[in-house]
Amino acid sequence: MKTLLALGAGGVSLSYWKLFAGDGILIRMALGAEAKKASPEVFSALSSIITLRDNLDKQTTERMYKVFMDEPWGPNYILRLYNKLSVAIGNKKRLPLKDPAWQLDDGEKWFAGHLLTTWYLGIYYHEKRPTQRITFEHALMFDSVRDSIPIPYFENTPFGEWGNPPKSGHDQQE
């Protein structure tokens, strides 16, 4: 468990380092120009900003965009958060967190957390909408162990295998 936590923390640290070192998408993007519409490109850029990842799965981003645009305030929050955060990051210098550019109202904070939770779990939760699985294999919670530990019941598990009892070490030696 400690190893998994250390790997996750290392991944987050690397993401922050990439952001401020200048080789991440957030610095390469032409940020600072105010967006007028919550387009798929704006949503993708906002997702990169919120998750600190520049390699988000394109199909997952498209599915998530459709779900978030269907929320009553989704397009509004996508546009507001993108415009606020892209201007702050577009200055290409680390602003103090007390700077007004970083100040989010309660709705913006909630939406940013909502978006981040959906990206990490791959499951969309909203109190007034049905819960949906957007992705499983591209959920960011698997990034720290991807390619070293199989994703449970997705990788290396034949269809229907989850219905059988697990094999014990004794069964395998016979």
mmCIF file with all atom_site columns, C-alpha atoms in Angstrom:
data_model
loop_
_atom_site.group_PDB
_atom_site.id
_atom_site.type_symbol
_atom_site.label_atom_id
_atom_site.label_alt_id
_atom_site.label_comp_id
_atom_site.label_asym_id
_atom_site.label_entity_id
_atom_site.label_seq_id
_atom_site.pdbx_PDB_ins_code
_atom_site.Cartn_x
_atom_site.Cartn_y
_atom_site.Cartn_z
_atom_site.occupancy
_atom_site.B_iso_or_equiv
_atom_site.pdbx_formal_charge
_atom_site.auth_seq_id
_atom_site.auth_comp_id
_atom_site.auth_asym_id
_atom_site.auth_atom_id
_atom_site.pdbx_PDB_model_num
ATOM 1   C CA . MET A 1 1   ? 0.000   0.000   0.000   1.00 0.00 ? 1   MET A CA 1
ATOM 2   C CA . LYS A 1 2   ? 2.858   2.370   0.855   1.00 0.00 ? 2   LYS A CA 1
ATOM 3   C CA . THR A 1 3   ? 4.448   1.661   -2.517  1.00 0.00 ? 3   THR A CA 1
ATOM 4   C CA . LEU A 1 4   ? 1.221   2.485   -4.364  1.00 0.00 ? 4   LEU A CA 1
ATOM 5   C CA . LEU A 1 5   ? 0.882   5.752   -2.443  1.00 0.00 ? 5   LEU A CA 1
ATOM 6   C CA . ALA A 1 6   ? 4.509   6.640   -3.151  1.00 0.00 ? 6   ALA A CA 1
ATOM 7   C CA . LEU A 1 7   ? 4.056   5.922   -6.869  1.00 0.00 ? 7   LEU A CA 1
ATOM 8   C CA . GLY A 1 8   ? 0.901   8.065   -6.973  1.00 0.00 ? 8   GLY A CA 1
ATOM 9   C CA . ALA A 1 9   ? 2.572   10.934  -5.116  1.00 0.00 ? 9   ALA A CA 1
ATOM 10  C CA . GLY A 1 10  ? 5.566   10.704  -7.449  1.00 0.00 ? 10  GLY A CA 1
ATOM 11  C CA . GLY A 1 11  ? 3.293   10.909  -10.485 1.00 0.00 ? 11  GLY A CA 1
ATOM 12  C CA . VAL A 1 12  ? 1.585   14.007  -9.116  1.00 0.00 ? 12  VAL A CA 1
ATOM 13  C CA . SER A 1 13  ? 4.937   15.605  -8.289  1.00 0.00 ? 13  SER A CA 1
ATOM 14  C CA . LEU A 1 14  ? 6.188   14.901  -11.793 1.00 0.00 ? 14  LEU A CA 1
ATOM 15  C CA . SER A 1 15  ? 3.052   16.499  -13.236 1.00 0.00 ? 15  SER A CA 1
ATOM 16  C CA . TYR A 1 16  ? 3.626   19.669  -11.207 1.00 0.00 ? 16  TYR A CA 1
ATOM 17  C CA . TRP A 1 17  ? 7.271   19.736  -12.204 1.00 0.00 ? 17  TRP A CA 1
ATOM 18  C CA . LYS A 1 18  ? 6.349   19.381  -15.884 1.00 0.00 ? 18  LYS A CA 1
ATOM 19  C CA . LEU A 1 19  ? 3.793   22.191  -15.570 1.00 0.00 ? 19  LEU A CA 1
ATOM 20  C CA . PHE A 1 20  ? 6.239   24.721  -14.219 1.00 0.00 ? 20  PHE A CA 1
ATOM 21  C CA . ALA A 1 21  ? 9.315   23.410  -16.048 1.00 0.00 ? 21  ALA A CA 1
ATOM 22  C CA . GLY A 1 22  ? 7.727   24.419  -19.322 1.00 0.00 ? 22  GLY A CA 1
ATOM 23  C CA . ASP A 1 23  ? 7.518   21.138  -21.225 1.00 0.00 ? 23  ASP A CA 1
ATOM 24  C CA . GLY A 1 24  ? 3.855   20.360  -20.500 1.00 0.00 ? 24  GLY A CA 1
ATOM 25  C CA . ILE A 1 25  ? 0.926   21.202  -22.751 1.00 0.00 ? 25  ILE A CA 1
ATOM 26  C CA . LEU A 1 26  ? -0.260  23.882  -20.363 1.00 0.00 ? 26  LEU A CA 1
ATOM 27  C CA . ILE A 1 27  ? 2.674   26.118  -21.180 1.00 0.00 ? 27  ILE A CA 1
ATOM 28  C CA . ARG A 1 28  ? 2.826   25.200  -24.888 1.00 0.00 ? 28  ARG A CA 1
ATOM 29  C CA . MET A 1 29  ? -0.849  26.011  -25.437 1.00 0.00 ? 29  MET A CA 1
ATOM 30  C CA . ALA A 1 30  ? -1.791  29.498  -26.532 1.00 0.00 ? 30  ALA A CA 1
ATOM 31  C CA . LEU A 1 31  ? -3.442  30.320  -23.244 1.00 0.00 ? 31  LEU A CA 1
ATOM 32  C CA . GLY A 1 32  ? -4.594  33.721  -22.202 1.00 0.00 ? 32  GLY A CA 1
ATOM 33  C CA . ALA A 1 33  ? -6.993  34.328  -25.080 1.00 0.00 ? 33  ALA A CA 1
ATOM 34  C CA . GLU A 1 34  ? -10.520 34.405  -23.730 1.00 0.00 ? 34  GLU A CA 1
ATOM 35  C CA . ALA A 1 35  ? -12.786 31.656  -25.057 1.00 0.00 ? 35  ALA A CA 1
ATOM 36  C CA . LYS A 1 36  ? -16.320 32.606  -26.124 1.00 0.00 ? 36  LYS A CA 1
ATOM 37  C CA . LYS A 1 37  ? -17.817 29.101  -26.280 1.00 0.00 ? 37  LYS A CA 1
ATOM 38  C CA . ALA A 1 38  ? -17.398 25.870  -24.309 1.00 0.00 ? 38  ALA A CA 1
ATOM 39  C CA . SER A 1 39  ? -16.066 23.969  -27.310 1.00 0.00 ? 39  SER A CA 1
ATOM 40  C CA . PRO A 1 40  ? -14.524 20.470  -27.198 1.00 0.00 ? 40  PRO A CA 1
ATOM 41  C CA . GLU A 1 41  ? -11.072 22.085  -27.467 1.00 0.00 ? 41  GLU A CA 1
ATOM 42  C CA . VAL A 1 42  ? -11.795 24.333  -24.473 1.00 0.00 ? 42  VAL A CA 1
ATOM 43  C CA . PHE A 1 43  ? -13.046 21.335  -22.477 1.00 0.00 ? 43  PHE A CA 1
ATOM 44  C CA . SER A 1 44  ? -9.944  19.349  -23.405 1.00 0.00 ? 44  SER A CA 1
ATOM 45  C CA . ALA A 1 45  ? -7.662  22.212  -22.346 1.00 0.00 ? 45  ALA A CA 1
ATOM 46  C CA . LEU A 1 46  ? -9.601  22.667  -19.089 1.00 0.00 ? 46  LEU A CA 1
ATOM 47  C CA . SER A 1 47  ? -9.309  18.932  -18.396 1.00 0.00 ? 47  SER A CA 1
ATOM 48  C CA . SER A 1 48  ? -5.535  19.174  -18.940 1.00 0.00 ? 48  SER A CA 1
ATOM 49  C CA . ILE A 1 49  ? -5.336  22.122  -16.575 1.00 0.00 ? 49  ILE A CA 1
ATOM 50  C CA . ILE A 1 50  ? -7.456  20.482  -13.866 1.00 0.00 ? 50  ILE A CA 1
ATOM 51  C CA . THR A 1 51  ? -5.755  17.070  -14.055 1.00 0.00 ? 51  THR A CA 1
ATOM 52  C CA . LEU A 1 52  ? -2.256  18.388  -14.821 1.00 0.00 ? 52  LEU A CA 1
ATOM 53  C CA . ARG A 1 53  ? -2.038  15.836  -17.645 1.00 0.00 ? 53  ARG A CA 1
ATOM 54  C CA . ASP A 1 54  ? -1.316  16.510  -21.281 1.00 0.00 ? 54  ASP A CA 1
ATOM 55  C CA . ASN A 1 55  ? -1.951  12.958  -22.477 1.00 0.00 ? 55  ASN A CA 1
ATOM 56  C CA . LEU A 1 56  ? -5.655  12.458  -21.746 1.00 0.00 ? 56  LEU A CA 1
ATOM 57  C CA . ASP A 1 57  ? -7.425  9.866   -23.867 1.00 0.00 ? 57  ASP A CA 1
ATOM 58  C CA . LYS A 1 58  ? -9.184  11.579  -26.775 1.00 0.00 ? 58  LYS A CA 1
ATOM 59  C CA . GLN A 1 59  ? -12.252 9.294   -26.885 1.00 0.00 ? 59  GLN A CA 1
ATOM 60  C CA . THR A 1 60  ? -12.733 9.574   -23.128 1.00 0.00 ? 60  THR A CA 1
ATOM 61  C CA . THR A 1 61  ? -12.469 13.361  -23.409 1.00 0.00 ? 61  THR A CA 1
ATOM 62  C CA . GLU A 1 62  ? -15.159 13.373  -26.114 1.00 0.00 ? 62  GLU A CA 1
ATOM 63  C CA . ARG A 1 63  ? -17.510 11.192  -24.027 1.00 0.00 ? 63  ARG A CA 1
ATOM 64  C CA . MET A 1 64  ? -16.920 13.310  -20.951 1.00 0.00 ? 64  MET A CA 1
ATOM 65  C CA . TYR A 1 65  ? -17.512 16.526  -22.904 1.00 0.00 ? 65  TYR A CA 1
ATOM 66  C CA . LYS A 1 66  ? -20.961 15.322  -23.998 1.00 0.00 ? 66  LYS A CA 1
ATOM 67  C CA . VAL A 1 67  ? -21.921 14.406  -20.426 1.00 0.00 ? 67  VAL A CA 1
ATOM 68  C CA . PHE A 1 68  ? -20.683 17.669  -18.906 1.00 0.00 ? 68  PHE A CA 1
ATOM 69  C CA . MET A 1 69  ? -22.305 19.789  -21.628 1.00 0.00 ? 69  MET A CA 1
ATOM 70  C CA . ASP A 1 70  ? -25.621 18.153  -20.734 1.00 0.00 ? 70  ASP A CA 1
ATOM 71  C CA . GLU A 1 71  ? -25.438 19.467  -17.157 1.00 0.00 ? 71  GLU A CA 1
ATOM 72  C CA . PRO A 1 72  ? -27.583 22.564  -16.538 1.00 0.00 ? 72  PRO A CA 1
ATOM 73  C CA . TRP A 1 73  ? -24.573 24.724  -15.591 1.00 0.00 ? 73  TRP A CA 1
ATOM 74  C CA . GLY A 1 74  ? -21.895 22.617  -17.322 1.00 0.00 ? 74  GLY A CA 1
ATOM 75  C CA . PRO A 1 75  ? -21.166 24.862  -20.327 1.00 0.00 ? 75  PRO A CA 1
ATOM 76  C CA . ASN A 1 76  ? -21.113 27.930  -18.086 1.00 0.00 ? 76  ASN A CA 1
ATOM 77  C CA . TYR A 1 77  ? -18.630 26.428  -15.623 1.00 0.00 ? 77  TYR A CA 1
ATOM 78  C CA . ILE A 1 78  ? -16.433 24.975  -18.385 1.00 0.00 ? 78  ILE A CA 1
ATOM 79  C CA . LEU A 1 79  ? -16.117 28.414  -19.963 1.00 0.00 ? 79  LEU A CA 1
ATOM 80  C CA . ARG A 1 80  ? -15.678 30.313  -16.676 1.00 0.00 ? 80  ARG A CA 1
ATOM 81  C CA . LEU A 1 81  ? -13.042 27.951  -15.299 1.00 0.00 ? 81  LEU A CA 1
ATOM 82  C CA . TYR A 1 82  ? -11.127 27.767  -18.570 1.00 0.00 ? 82  TYR A CA 1
ATOM 83  C CA . ASN A 1 83  ? -11.048 31.549  -18.947 1.00 0.00 ? 83  ASN A CA 1
ATOM 84  C CA . LYS A 1 84  ? -10.013 32.105  -15.337 1.00 0.00 ? 84  LYS A CA 1
ATOM 85  C CA . LEU A 1 85  ? -7.348  29.400  -15.143 1.00 0.00 ? 85  LEU A CA 1
ATOM 86  C CA . SER A 1 86  ? -5.937  29.839  -18.641 1.00 0.00 ? 86  SER A CA 1
ATOM 87  C CA . VAL A 1 87  ? -5.281  33.528  -18.001 1.00 0.00 ? 87  VAL A CA 1
ATOM 88  C CA . ALA A 1 88  ? -3.570  32.699  -14.694 1.00 0.00 ? 88  ALA A CA 1
ATOM 89  C CA . ILE A 1 89  ? -1.422  29.957  -16.255 1.00 0.00 ? 89  ILE A CA 1
ATOM 90  C CA . GLY A 1 90  ? -0.931  31.850  -19.519 1.00 0.00 ? 90  GLY A CA 1
ATOM 91  C CA . ASN A 1 91  ? 1.204   34.415  -17.690 1.00 0.00 ? 91  ASN A CA 1
ATOM 92  C CA . LYS A 1 92  ? 3.939   31.735  -17.818 1.00 0.00 ? 92  LYS A CA 1
ATOM 93  C CA . LYS A 1 93  ? 4.992   32.435  -14.289 1.00 0.00 ? 93  LYS A CA 1
ATOM 94  C CA . ARG A 1 94  ? 3.852   30.943  -11.066 1.00 0.00 ? 94  ARG A CA 1
ATOM 95  C CA . LEU A 1 95  ? 1.333   33.280  -9.551  1.00 0.00 ? 95  LEU A CA 1
ATOM 96  C CA . PRO A 1 96  ? 0.901   33.399  -5.780  1.00 0.00 ? 96  PRO A CA 1
ATOM 97  C CA . LEU A 1 97  ? -2.214  31.485  -4.777  1.00 0.00 ? 97  LEU A CA 1
ATOM 98  C CA . LYS A 1 98  ? -3.571  34.663  -3.163  1.00 0.00 ? 98  LYS A CA 1
ATOM 99  C CA . ASP A 1 99  ? -3.649  36.343  -6.566  1.00 0.00 ? 99  ASP A CA 1
ATOM 100 C CA . PRO A 1 100 ? -7.271  37.076  -7.631  1.00 0.00 ? 100 PRO A CA 1
ATOM 101 C CA . ALA A 1 101 ? -6.697  35.112  -10.846 1.00 0.00 ? 101 ALA A CA 1
ATOM 102 C CA . TRP A 1 102 ? -6.672  31.915  -8.764  1.00 0.00 ? 102 TRP A CA 1
ATOM 103 C CA . GLN A 1 103 ? -9.726  32.779  -6.657  1.00 0.00 ? 103 GLN A CA 1
ATOM 104 C CA . LEU A 1 104 ? -12.610 30.475  -7.511  1.00 0.00 ? 104 LEU A CA 1
ATOM 105 C CA . ASP A 1 105 ? -16.144 30.878  -6.220  1.00 0.00 ? 105 ASP A CA 1
ATOM 106 C CA . ASP A 1 106 ? -17.918 27.948  -4.539  1.00 0.00 ? 106 ASP A CA 1
ATOM 107 C CA . GLY A 1 107 ? -19.575 26.785  -7.769  1.00 0.00 ? 107 GLY A CA 1
ATOM 108 C CA . GLU A 1 108 ? -16.289 26.838  -9.678  1.00 0.00 ? 108 GLU A CA 1
ATOM 109 C CA . LYS A 1 109 ? -14.550 24.915  -6.888  1.00 0.00 ? 109 LYS A CA 1
ATOM 110 C CA . TRP A 1 110 ? -17.332 22.335  -6.881  1.00 0.00 ? 110 TRP A CA 1
ATOM 111 C CA . PHE A 1 111 ? -17.203 21.949  -10.667 1.00 0.00 ? 111 PHE A CA 1
ATOM 112 C CA . ALA A 1 112 ? -13.399 21.612  -10.710 1.00 0.00 ? 112 ALA A CA 1
ATOM 113 C CA . GLY A 1 113 ? -13.634 18.873  -8.065  1.00 0.00 ? 113 GLY A CA 1
ATOM 114 C CA . HIS A 1 114 ? -16.491 17.227  -9.964  1.00 0.00 ? 114 HIS A CA 1
ATOM 115 C CA . LEU A 1 115 ? -14.440 17.174  -13.177 1.00 0.00 ? 115 LEU A CA 1
ATOM 116 C CA . LEU A 1 116 ? -11.316 15.912  -11.392 1.00 0.00 ? 116 LEU A CA 1
ATOM 117 C CA . THR A 1 117 ? -13.246 13.145  -9.618  1.00 0.00 ? 117 THR A CA 1
ATOM 118 C CA . THR A 1 118 ? -14.769 12.014  -12.902 1.00 0.00 ? 118 THR A CA 1
ATOM 119 C CA . TRP A 1 119 ? -11.362 11.886  -14.582 1.00 0.00 ? 119 TRP A CA 1
ATOM 120 C CA . TYR A 1 120 ? -9.750  9.957   -11.724 1.00 0.00 ? 120 TYR A CA 1
ATOM 121 C CA . LEU A 1 121 ? -12.524 7.434   -11.122 1.00 0.00 ? 121 LEU A CA 1
ATOM 122 C CA . GLY A 1 122 ? -13.862 7.264   -14.666 1.00 0.00 ? 122 GLY A CA 1
ATOM 123 C CA . ILE A 1 123 ? -17.366 7.412   -13.195 1.00 0.00 ? 123 ILE A CA 1
ATOM 124 C CA . TYR A 1 124 ? -19.681 10.401  -13.448 1.00 0.00 ? 124 TYR A CA 1
ATOM 125 C CA . TYR A 1 125 ? -21.554 11.203  -10.238 1.00 0.00 ? 125 TYR A CA 1
ATOM 126 C CA . HIS A 1 126 ? -24.164 13.940  -9.967  1.00 0.00 ? 126 HIS A CA 1
ATOM 127 C CA . GLU A 1 127 ? -26.940 14.163  -7.404  1.00 0.00 ? 127 GLU A CA 1
ATOM 128 C CA . LYS A 1 128 ? -29.596 14.985  -10.005 1.00 0.00 ? 128 LYS A CA 1
ATOM 129 C CA . ARG A 1 129 ? -28.437 12.659  -12.768 1.00 0.00 ? 129 ARG A CA 1
ATOM 130 C CA . PRO A 1 130 ? -27.900 8.928   -13.073 1.00 0.00 ? 130 PRO A CA 1
ATOM 131 C CA . THR A 1 131 ? -24.420 7.654   -12.307 1.00 0.00 ? 131 THR A CA 1
ATOM 132 C CA . GLN A 1 132 ? -22.530 6.695   -15.472 1.00 0.00 ? 132 GLN A CA 1
ATOM 133 C CA . ARG A 1 133 ? -19.322 4.855   -16.182 1.00 0.00 ? 133 ARG A CA 1
ATOM 134 C CA . ILE A 1 134 ? -17.471 7.012   -18.689 1.00 0.00 ? 134 ILE A CA 1
ATOM 135 C CA . THR A 1 135 ? -14.291 4.944   -18.762 1.00 0.00 ? 135 THR A CA 1
ATOM 136 C CA . PHE A 1 136 ? -12.606 2.251   -16.786 1.00 0.00 ? 136 PHE A CA 1
ATOM 137 C CA . GLU A 1 137 ? -9.359  1.548   -18.563 1.00 0.00 ? 137 GLU A CA 1
ATOM 138 C CA . HIS A 1 138 ? -8.470  5.257   -18.958 1.00 0.00 ? 138 HIS A CA 1
ATOM 139 C CA . ALA A 1 139 ? -9.386  6.353   -15.429 1.00 0.00 ? 139 ALA A CA 1
ATOM 140 C CA . LEU A 1 140 ? -6.449  8.315   -14.040 1.00 0.00 ? 140 LEU A CA 1
ATOM 141 C CA . MET A 1 141 ? -6.449  6.325   -10.795 1.00 0.00 ? 141 MET A CA 1
ATOM 142 C CA . PHE A 1 142 ? -4.678  3.557   -12.730 1.00 0.00 ? 142 PHE A CA 1
ATOM 143 C CA . ASP A 1 143 ? -1.876  5.789   -14.080 1.00 0.00 ? 143 ASP A CA 1
ATOM 144 C CA . SER A 1 144 ? 0.571   5.115   -11.261 1.00 0.00 ? 144 SER A CA 1
ATOM 145 C CA . VAL A 1 145 ? 0.356   1.332   -11.722 1.00 0.00 ? 145 VAL A CA 1
ATOM 146 C CA . ARG A 1 146 ? -0.377  1.113   -15.457 1.00 0.00 ? 146 ARG A CA 1
ATOM 147 C CA . ASP A 1 147 ? 1.746   -1.524  -17.225 1.00 0.00 ? 147 ASP A CA 1
ATOM 148 C CA . SER A 1 148 ? 2.952   -2.981  -13.905 1.00 0.00 ? 148 SER A CA 1
ATOM 149 C CA . ILE A 1 149 ? -0.275  -4.236  -12.312 1.00 0.00 ? 149 ILE A CA 1
ATOM 150 C CA . PRO A 1 150 ? -3.224  -5.323  -14.468 1.00 0.00 ? 150 PRO A CA 1
ATOM 151 C CA . ILE A 1 151 ? -6.425  -3.319  -14.142 1.00 0.00 ? 151 ILE A CA 1
ATOM 152 C CA . PRO A 1 152 ? -8.742  -5.606  -12.139 1.00 0.00 ? 152 PRO A CA 1
ATOM 153 C CA . TYR A 1 153 ? -11.290 -7.481  -14.274 1.00 0.00 ? 153 TYR A CA 1
ATOM 154 C CA . PHE A 1 154 ? -10.206 -5.624  -17.384 1.00 0.00 ? 154 PHE A CA 1
ATOM 155 C CA . GLU A 1 155 ? -6.718  -6.760  -18.276 1.00 0.00 ? 155 GLU A CA 1
ATOM 156 C CA . ASN A 1 156 ? -5.656  -10.418 -18.336 1.00 0.00 ? 156 ASN A CA 1
ATOM 157 C CA . THR A 1 157 ? -9.075  -11.659 -17.233 1.00 0.00 ? 157 THR A CA 1
ATOM 158 C CA . PRO A 1 158 ? -11.113 -13.663 -19.719 1.00 0.00 ? 158 PRO A CA 1
ATOM 159 C CA . PHE A 1 159 ? -14.791 -12.834 -20.073 1.00 0.00 ? 159 PHE A CA 1
ATOM 160 C CA . GLY A 1 160 ? -16.842 -14.325 -17.223 1.00 0.00 ? 160 GLY A CA 1
ATOM 161 C CA . GLU A 1 161 ? -13.792 -15.244 -15.125 1.00 0.00 ? 161 GLU A CA 1
ATOM 162 C CA . TRP A 1 162 ? -14.962 -12.966 -12.307 1.00 0.00 ? 162 TRP A CA 1
ATOM 163 C CA . GLY A 1 163 ? -17.805 -15.429 -11.655 1.00 0.00 ? 163 GLY A CA 1
ATOM 164 C CA . ASN A 1 164 ? -15.400 -18.224 -10.664 1.00 0.00 ? 164 ASN A CA 1
ATOM 165 C CA . PRO A 1 165 ? -13.834 -18.476 -7.202  1.00 0.00 ? 165 PRO A CA 1
ATOM 166 C CA . PRO A 1 166 ? -10.178 -17.396 -7.095  1.00 0.00 ? 166 PRO A CA 1
ATOM 167 C CA . LYS A 1 167 ? -7.555  -20.111 -7.324  1.00 0.00 ? 167 LYS A CA 1
ATOM 168 C CA . SER A 1 168 ? -5.512  -20.548 -4.185  1.00 0.00 ? 168 SER A CA 1
ATOM 169 C CA . GLY A 1 169 ? -1.755  -21.048 -4.215  1.00 0.00 ? 169 GLY A CA 1
ATOM 170 C CA . HIS A 1 170 ? -2.326  -24.703 -3.299  1.00 0.00 ? 170 HIS A CA 1
ATOM 171 C CA . ASP A 1 171 ? -4.545  -25.250 -6.395  1.00 0.00 ? 171 ASP A CA 1
ATOM 172 C CA . GLN A 1 172 ? -1.856  -23.890 -8.685  1.00 0.00 ? 172 GLN A CA 1
ATOM 173 C CA . GLN A 1 173 ? 0.861   -26.215 -7.376  1.00 0.00 ? 173 GLN A CA 1
ATOM 174 C CA . GLU A 1 174 ? -1.014  -29.407 -8.201  1.00 0.00 ? 174 GLU A CA 1
#
